[in-house]
PDB file of C-alpha atoms in Angstrom:
ATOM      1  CA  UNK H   1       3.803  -2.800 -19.520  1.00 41.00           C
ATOM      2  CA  UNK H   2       2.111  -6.491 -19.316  1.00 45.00           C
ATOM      3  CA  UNK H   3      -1.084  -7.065 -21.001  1.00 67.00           C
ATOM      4  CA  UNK H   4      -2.027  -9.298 -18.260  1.00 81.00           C
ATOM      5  CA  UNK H   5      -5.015  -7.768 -16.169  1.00 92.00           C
ATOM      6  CA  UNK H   6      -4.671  -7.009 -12.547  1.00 96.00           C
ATOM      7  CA  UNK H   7      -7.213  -8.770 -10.302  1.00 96.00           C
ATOM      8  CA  UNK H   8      -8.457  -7.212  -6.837  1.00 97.00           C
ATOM      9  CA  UNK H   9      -9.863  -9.698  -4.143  1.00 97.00           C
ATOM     10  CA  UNK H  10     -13.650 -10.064  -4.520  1.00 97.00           C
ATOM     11  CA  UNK H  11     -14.384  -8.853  -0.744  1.00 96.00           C
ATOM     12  CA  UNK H  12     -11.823  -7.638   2.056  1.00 96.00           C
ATOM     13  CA  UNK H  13     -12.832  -7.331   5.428  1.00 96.00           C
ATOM     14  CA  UNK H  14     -11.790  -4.058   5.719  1.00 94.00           C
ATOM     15  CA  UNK H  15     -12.159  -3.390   9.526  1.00 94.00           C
ATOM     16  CA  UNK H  16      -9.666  -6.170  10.108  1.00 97.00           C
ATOM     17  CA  UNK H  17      -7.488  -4.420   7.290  1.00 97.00           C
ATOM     18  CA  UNK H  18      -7.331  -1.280   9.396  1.00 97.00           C
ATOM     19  CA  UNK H  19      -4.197  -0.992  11.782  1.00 97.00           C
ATOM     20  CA  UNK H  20      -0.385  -0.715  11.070  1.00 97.00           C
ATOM     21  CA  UNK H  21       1.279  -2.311   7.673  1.00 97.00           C
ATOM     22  CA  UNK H  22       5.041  -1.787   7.351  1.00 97.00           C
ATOM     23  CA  UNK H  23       6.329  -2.141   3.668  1.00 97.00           C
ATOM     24  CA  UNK H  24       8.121  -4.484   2.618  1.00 98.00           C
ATOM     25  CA  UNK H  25       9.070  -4.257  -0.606  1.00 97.00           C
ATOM     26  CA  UNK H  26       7.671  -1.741  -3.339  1.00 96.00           C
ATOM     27  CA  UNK H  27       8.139  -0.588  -6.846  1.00 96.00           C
ATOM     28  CA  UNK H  28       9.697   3.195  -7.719  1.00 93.00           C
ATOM     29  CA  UNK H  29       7.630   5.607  -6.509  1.00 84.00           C
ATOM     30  CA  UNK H  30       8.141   9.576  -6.976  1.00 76.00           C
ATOM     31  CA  UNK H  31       6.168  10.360  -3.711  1.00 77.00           C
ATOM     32  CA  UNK H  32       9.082   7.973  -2.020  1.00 81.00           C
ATOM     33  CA  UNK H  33      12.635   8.499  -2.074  1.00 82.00           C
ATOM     34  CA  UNK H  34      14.108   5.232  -2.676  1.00 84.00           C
ATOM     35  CA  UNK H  35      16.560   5.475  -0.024  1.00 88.00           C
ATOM     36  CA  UNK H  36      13.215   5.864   2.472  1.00 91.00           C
ATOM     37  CA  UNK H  37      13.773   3.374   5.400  1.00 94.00           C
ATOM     38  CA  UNK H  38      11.059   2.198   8.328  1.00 95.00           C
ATOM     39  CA  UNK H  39       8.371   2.641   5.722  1.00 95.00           C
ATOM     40  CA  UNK H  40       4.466   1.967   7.592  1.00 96.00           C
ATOM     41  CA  UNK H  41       0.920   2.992   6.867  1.00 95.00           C
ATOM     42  CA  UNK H  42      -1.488   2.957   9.669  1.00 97.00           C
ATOM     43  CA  UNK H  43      -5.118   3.017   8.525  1.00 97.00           C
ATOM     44  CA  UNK H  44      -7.854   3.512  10.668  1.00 97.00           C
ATOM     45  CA  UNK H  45     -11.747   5.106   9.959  1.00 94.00           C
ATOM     46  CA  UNK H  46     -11.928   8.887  10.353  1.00 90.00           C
ATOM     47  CA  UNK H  47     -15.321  10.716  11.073  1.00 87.00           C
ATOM     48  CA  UNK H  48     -16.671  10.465   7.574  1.00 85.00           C
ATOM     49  CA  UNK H  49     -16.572   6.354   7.701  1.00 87.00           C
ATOM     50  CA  UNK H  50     -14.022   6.505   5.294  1.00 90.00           C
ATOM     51  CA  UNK H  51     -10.041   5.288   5.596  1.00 94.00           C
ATOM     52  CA  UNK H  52      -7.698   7.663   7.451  1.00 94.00           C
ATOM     53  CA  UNK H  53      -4.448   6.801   5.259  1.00 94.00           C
ATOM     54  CA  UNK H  54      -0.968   8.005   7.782  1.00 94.00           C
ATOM     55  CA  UNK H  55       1.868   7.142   5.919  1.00 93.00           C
ATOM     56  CA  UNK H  56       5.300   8.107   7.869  1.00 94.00           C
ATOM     57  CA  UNK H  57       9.201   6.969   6.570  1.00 93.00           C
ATOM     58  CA  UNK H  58      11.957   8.195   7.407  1.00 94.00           C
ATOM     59  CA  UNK H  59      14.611  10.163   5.020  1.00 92.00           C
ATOM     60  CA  UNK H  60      18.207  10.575   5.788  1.00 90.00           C
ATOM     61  CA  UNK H  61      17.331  10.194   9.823  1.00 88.00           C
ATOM     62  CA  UNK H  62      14.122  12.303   9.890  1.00 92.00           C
ATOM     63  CA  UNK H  63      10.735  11.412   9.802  1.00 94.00           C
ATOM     64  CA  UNK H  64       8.044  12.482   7.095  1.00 91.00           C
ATOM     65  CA  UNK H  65       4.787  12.045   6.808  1.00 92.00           C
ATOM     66  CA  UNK H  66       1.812  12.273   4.594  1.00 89.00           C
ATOM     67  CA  UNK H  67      -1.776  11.800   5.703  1.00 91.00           C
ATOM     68  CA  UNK H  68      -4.576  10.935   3.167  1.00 91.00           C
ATOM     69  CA  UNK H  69      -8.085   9.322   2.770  1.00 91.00           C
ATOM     70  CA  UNK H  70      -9.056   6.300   0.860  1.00 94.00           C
ATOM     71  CA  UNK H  71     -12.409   5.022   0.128  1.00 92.00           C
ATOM     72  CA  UNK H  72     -13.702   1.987  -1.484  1.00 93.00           C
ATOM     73  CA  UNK H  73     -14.731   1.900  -5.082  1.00 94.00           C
ATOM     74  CA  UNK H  74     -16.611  -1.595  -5.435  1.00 94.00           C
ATOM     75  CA  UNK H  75     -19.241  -3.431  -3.443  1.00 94.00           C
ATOM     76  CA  UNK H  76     -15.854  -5.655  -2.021  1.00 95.00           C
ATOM     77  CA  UNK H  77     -14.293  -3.319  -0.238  1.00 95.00           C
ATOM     78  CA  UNK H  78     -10.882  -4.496  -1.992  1.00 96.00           C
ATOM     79  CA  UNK H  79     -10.844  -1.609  -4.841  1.00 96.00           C
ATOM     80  CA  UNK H  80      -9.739   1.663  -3.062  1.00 95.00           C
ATOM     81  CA  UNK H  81      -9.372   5.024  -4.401  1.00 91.00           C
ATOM     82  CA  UNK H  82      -6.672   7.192  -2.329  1.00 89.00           C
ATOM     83  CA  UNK H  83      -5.611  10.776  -1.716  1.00 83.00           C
ATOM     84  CA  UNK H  84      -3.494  13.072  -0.114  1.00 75.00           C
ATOM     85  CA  UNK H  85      -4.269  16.164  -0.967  1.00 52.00           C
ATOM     86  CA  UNK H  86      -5.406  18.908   1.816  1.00 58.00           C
ATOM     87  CA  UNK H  87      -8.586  17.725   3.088  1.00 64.00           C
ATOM     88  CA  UNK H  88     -10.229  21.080   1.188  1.00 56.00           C
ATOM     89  CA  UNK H  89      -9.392  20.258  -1.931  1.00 53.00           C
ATOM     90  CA  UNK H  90      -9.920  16.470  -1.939  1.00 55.00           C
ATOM     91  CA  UNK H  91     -12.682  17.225  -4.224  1.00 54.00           C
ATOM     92  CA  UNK H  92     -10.638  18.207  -7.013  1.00 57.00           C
ATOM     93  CA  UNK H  93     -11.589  15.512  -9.839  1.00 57.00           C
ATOM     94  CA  UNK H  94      -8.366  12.718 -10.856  1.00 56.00           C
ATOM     95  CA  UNK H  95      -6.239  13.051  -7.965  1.00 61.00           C
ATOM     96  CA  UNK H  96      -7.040  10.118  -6.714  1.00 69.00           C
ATOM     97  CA  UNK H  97      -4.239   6.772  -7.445  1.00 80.00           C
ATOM     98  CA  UNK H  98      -5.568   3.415  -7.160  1.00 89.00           C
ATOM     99  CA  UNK H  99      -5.422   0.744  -4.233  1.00 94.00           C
ATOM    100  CA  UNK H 100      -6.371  -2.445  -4.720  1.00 96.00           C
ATOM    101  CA  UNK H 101      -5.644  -5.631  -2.752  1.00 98.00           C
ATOM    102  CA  UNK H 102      -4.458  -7.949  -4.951  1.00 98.00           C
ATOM    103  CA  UNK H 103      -3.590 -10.486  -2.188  1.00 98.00           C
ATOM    104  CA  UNK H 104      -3.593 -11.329   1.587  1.00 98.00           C
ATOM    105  CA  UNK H 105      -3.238 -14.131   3.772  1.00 97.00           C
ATOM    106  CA  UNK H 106      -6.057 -15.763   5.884  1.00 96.00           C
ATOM    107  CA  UNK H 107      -4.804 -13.738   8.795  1.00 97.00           C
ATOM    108  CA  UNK H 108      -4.663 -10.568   7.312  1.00 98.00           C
ATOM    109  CA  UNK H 109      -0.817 -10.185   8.318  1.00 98.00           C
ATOM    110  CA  UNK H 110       0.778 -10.198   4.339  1.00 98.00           C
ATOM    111  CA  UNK H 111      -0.739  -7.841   1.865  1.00 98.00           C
ATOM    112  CA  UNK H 112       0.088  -7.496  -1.586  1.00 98.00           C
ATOM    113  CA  UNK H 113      -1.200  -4.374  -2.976  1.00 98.00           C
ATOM    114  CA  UNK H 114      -1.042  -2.810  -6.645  1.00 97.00           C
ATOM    115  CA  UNK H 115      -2.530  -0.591  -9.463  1.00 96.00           C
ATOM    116  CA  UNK H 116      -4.656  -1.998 -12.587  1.00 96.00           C
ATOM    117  CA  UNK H 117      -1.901  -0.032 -14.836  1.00 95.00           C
ATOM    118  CA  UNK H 118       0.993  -2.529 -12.940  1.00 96.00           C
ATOM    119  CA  UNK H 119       2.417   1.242 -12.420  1.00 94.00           C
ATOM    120  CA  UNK H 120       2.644   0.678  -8.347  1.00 94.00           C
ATOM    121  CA  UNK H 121       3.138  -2.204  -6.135  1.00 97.00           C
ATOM    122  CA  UNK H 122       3.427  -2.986  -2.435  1.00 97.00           C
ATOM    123  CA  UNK H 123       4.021  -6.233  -0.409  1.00 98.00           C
ATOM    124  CA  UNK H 124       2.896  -5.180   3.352  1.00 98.00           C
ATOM    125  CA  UNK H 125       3.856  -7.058   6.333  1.00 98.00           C
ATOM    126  CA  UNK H 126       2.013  -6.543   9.980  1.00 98.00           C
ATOM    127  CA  UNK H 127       5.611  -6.616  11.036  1.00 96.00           C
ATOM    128  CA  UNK H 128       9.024  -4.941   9.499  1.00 96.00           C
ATOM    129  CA  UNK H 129      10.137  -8.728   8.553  1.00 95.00           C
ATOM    130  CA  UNK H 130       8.770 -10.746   6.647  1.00 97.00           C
ATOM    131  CA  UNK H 131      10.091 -14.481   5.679  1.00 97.00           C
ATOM    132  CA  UNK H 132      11.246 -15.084   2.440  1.00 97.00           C
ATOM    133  CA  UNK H 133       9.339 -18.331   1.808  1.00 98.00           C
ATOM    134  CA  UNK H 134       6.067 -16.016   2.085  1.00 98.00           C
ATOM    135  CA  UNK H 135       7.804 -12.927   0.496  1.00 98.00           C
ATOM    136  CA  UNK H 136       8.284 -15.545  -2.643  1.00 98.00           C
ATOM    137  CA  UNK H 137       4.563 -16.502  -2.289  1.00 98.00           C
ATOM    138  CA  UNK H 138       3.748 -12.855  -3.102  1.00 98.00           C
ATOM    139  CA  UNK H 139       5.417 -11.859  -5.392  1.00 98.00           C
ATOM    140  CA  UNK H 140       4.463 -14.517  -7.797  1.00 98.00           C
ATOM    141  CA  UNK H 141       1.601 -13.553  -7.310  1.00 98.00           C
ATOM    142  CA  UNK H 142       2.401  -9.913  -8.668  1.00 98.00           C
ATOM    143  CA  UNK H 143       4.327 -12.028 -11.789  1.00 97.00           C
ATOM    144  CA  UNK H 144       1.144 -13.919 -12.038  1.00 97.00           C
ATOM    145  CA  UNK H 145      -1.195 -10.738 -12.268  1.00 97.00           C
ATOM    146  CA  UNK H 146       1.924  -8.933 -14.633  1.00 97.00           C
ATOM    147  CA  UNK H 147       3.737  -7.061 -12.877  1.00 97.00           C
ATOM    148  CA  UNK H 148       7.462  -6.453 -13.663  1.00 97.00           C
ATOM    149  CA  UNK H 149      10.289  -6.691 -10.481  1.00 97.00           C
ATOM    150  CA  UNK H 150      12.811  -6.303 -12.091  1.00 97.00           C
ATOM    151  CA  UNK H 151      13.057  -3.038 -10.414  1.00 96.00           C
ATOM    152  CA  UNK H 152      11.477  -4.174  -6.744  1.00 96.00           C
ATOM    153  CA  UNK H 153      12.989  -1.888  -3.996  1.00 95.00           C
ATOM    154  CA  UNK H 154      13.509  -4.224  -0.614  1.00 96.00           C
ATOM    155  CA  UNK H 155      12.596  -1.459   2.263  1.00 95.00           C
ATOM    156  CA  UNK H 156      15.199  -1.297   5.180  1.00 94.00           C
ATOM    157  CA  UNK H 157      13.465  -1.413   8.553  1.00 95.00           C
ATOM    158  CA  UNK H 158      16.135  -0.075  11.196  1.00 92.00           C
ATOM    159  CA  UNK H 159      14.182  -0.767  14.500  1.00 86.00           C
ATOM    160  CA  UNK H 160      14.084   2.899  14.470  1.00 81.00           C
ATOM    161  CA  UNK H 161      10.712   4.014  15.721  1.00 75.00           C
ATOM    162  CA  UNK H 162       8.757   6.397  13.073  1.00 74.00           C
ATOM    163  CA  UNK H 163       5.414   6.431  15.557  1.00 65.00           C
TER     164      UNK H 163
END
């Protein structure tokens, strides 16, 4: 693990955050198969003010789900804390995972998102492709900040609807 520490944005506007992401490109995860394809995250605001978190792939042809909550940790909006436990037992202390935004464009259509332990990483598109000149632009960025990519996992997006 790099030494290097991982820096969040200092403010995201997070209502023009909200919407669908489809991933990219992530690290190993063991809440995602690596063979997941047509990998998104729509976030919107649920009754509490805080981030409704629907994540849906799909596995061997059929679609999964999880649905979770995320709220912000610092003043900027760009440190979140997420969880998808049951909505009763959210309240259950360290089961949260960190979300930070480590990156995004000026038109909030690329996100690159990660963990302060360089444990997790994301690059997020607004659309399934994304162009490998920007892709590149990224993911030095997640060098920069320490991350290793050595084991990056490019996500297949089959035009297969998961919605």
């Amino acid at each position: 693990m790099s030494q290097t520490d991982v820096t969040a944005l200092p403010a995201l506007d997070l209502p023009r955050y909200l919407g669908t992401w489809y991933e990219i490109a992530r690290l190993p995860m063991r809440y995602e198969p690596a063979e997941a394809t047509d990998v998104s995250a729509h976030y919107s605001l649920d009754a509490e003010g805080k981030v409704r978190v629907q994540n849906r792939c799909r596995v061997k042809g059929e679609i999964e789900e999880s649905i979770g909550q995320a709220t912000a940790v610092d003043a900027g909006n760009s440190k979140l804390e997420v969880t998808f436990l049951p909505e009763g037992l959210r309240w259950i202390p360290f089961t949260k995972g960190d979300y930070w935004v480590l990156k995004l464009d000026d038109d909030y259509r690329v996100a690159l998102v990660g963990t302060p332990d360089h444990a997790y990483l994301w690059l997020l598109a607004r659309e399934p492709r994304l162009d490998a000149a920007t892709r590149l632009l990224f993911l030095d960025e997640a060098r920069r900040q320490g991350f290793d990519l050595s084991k990056l996992i490019d996500t297949p997006h089959t035009g297969a609807p998961t919605a």
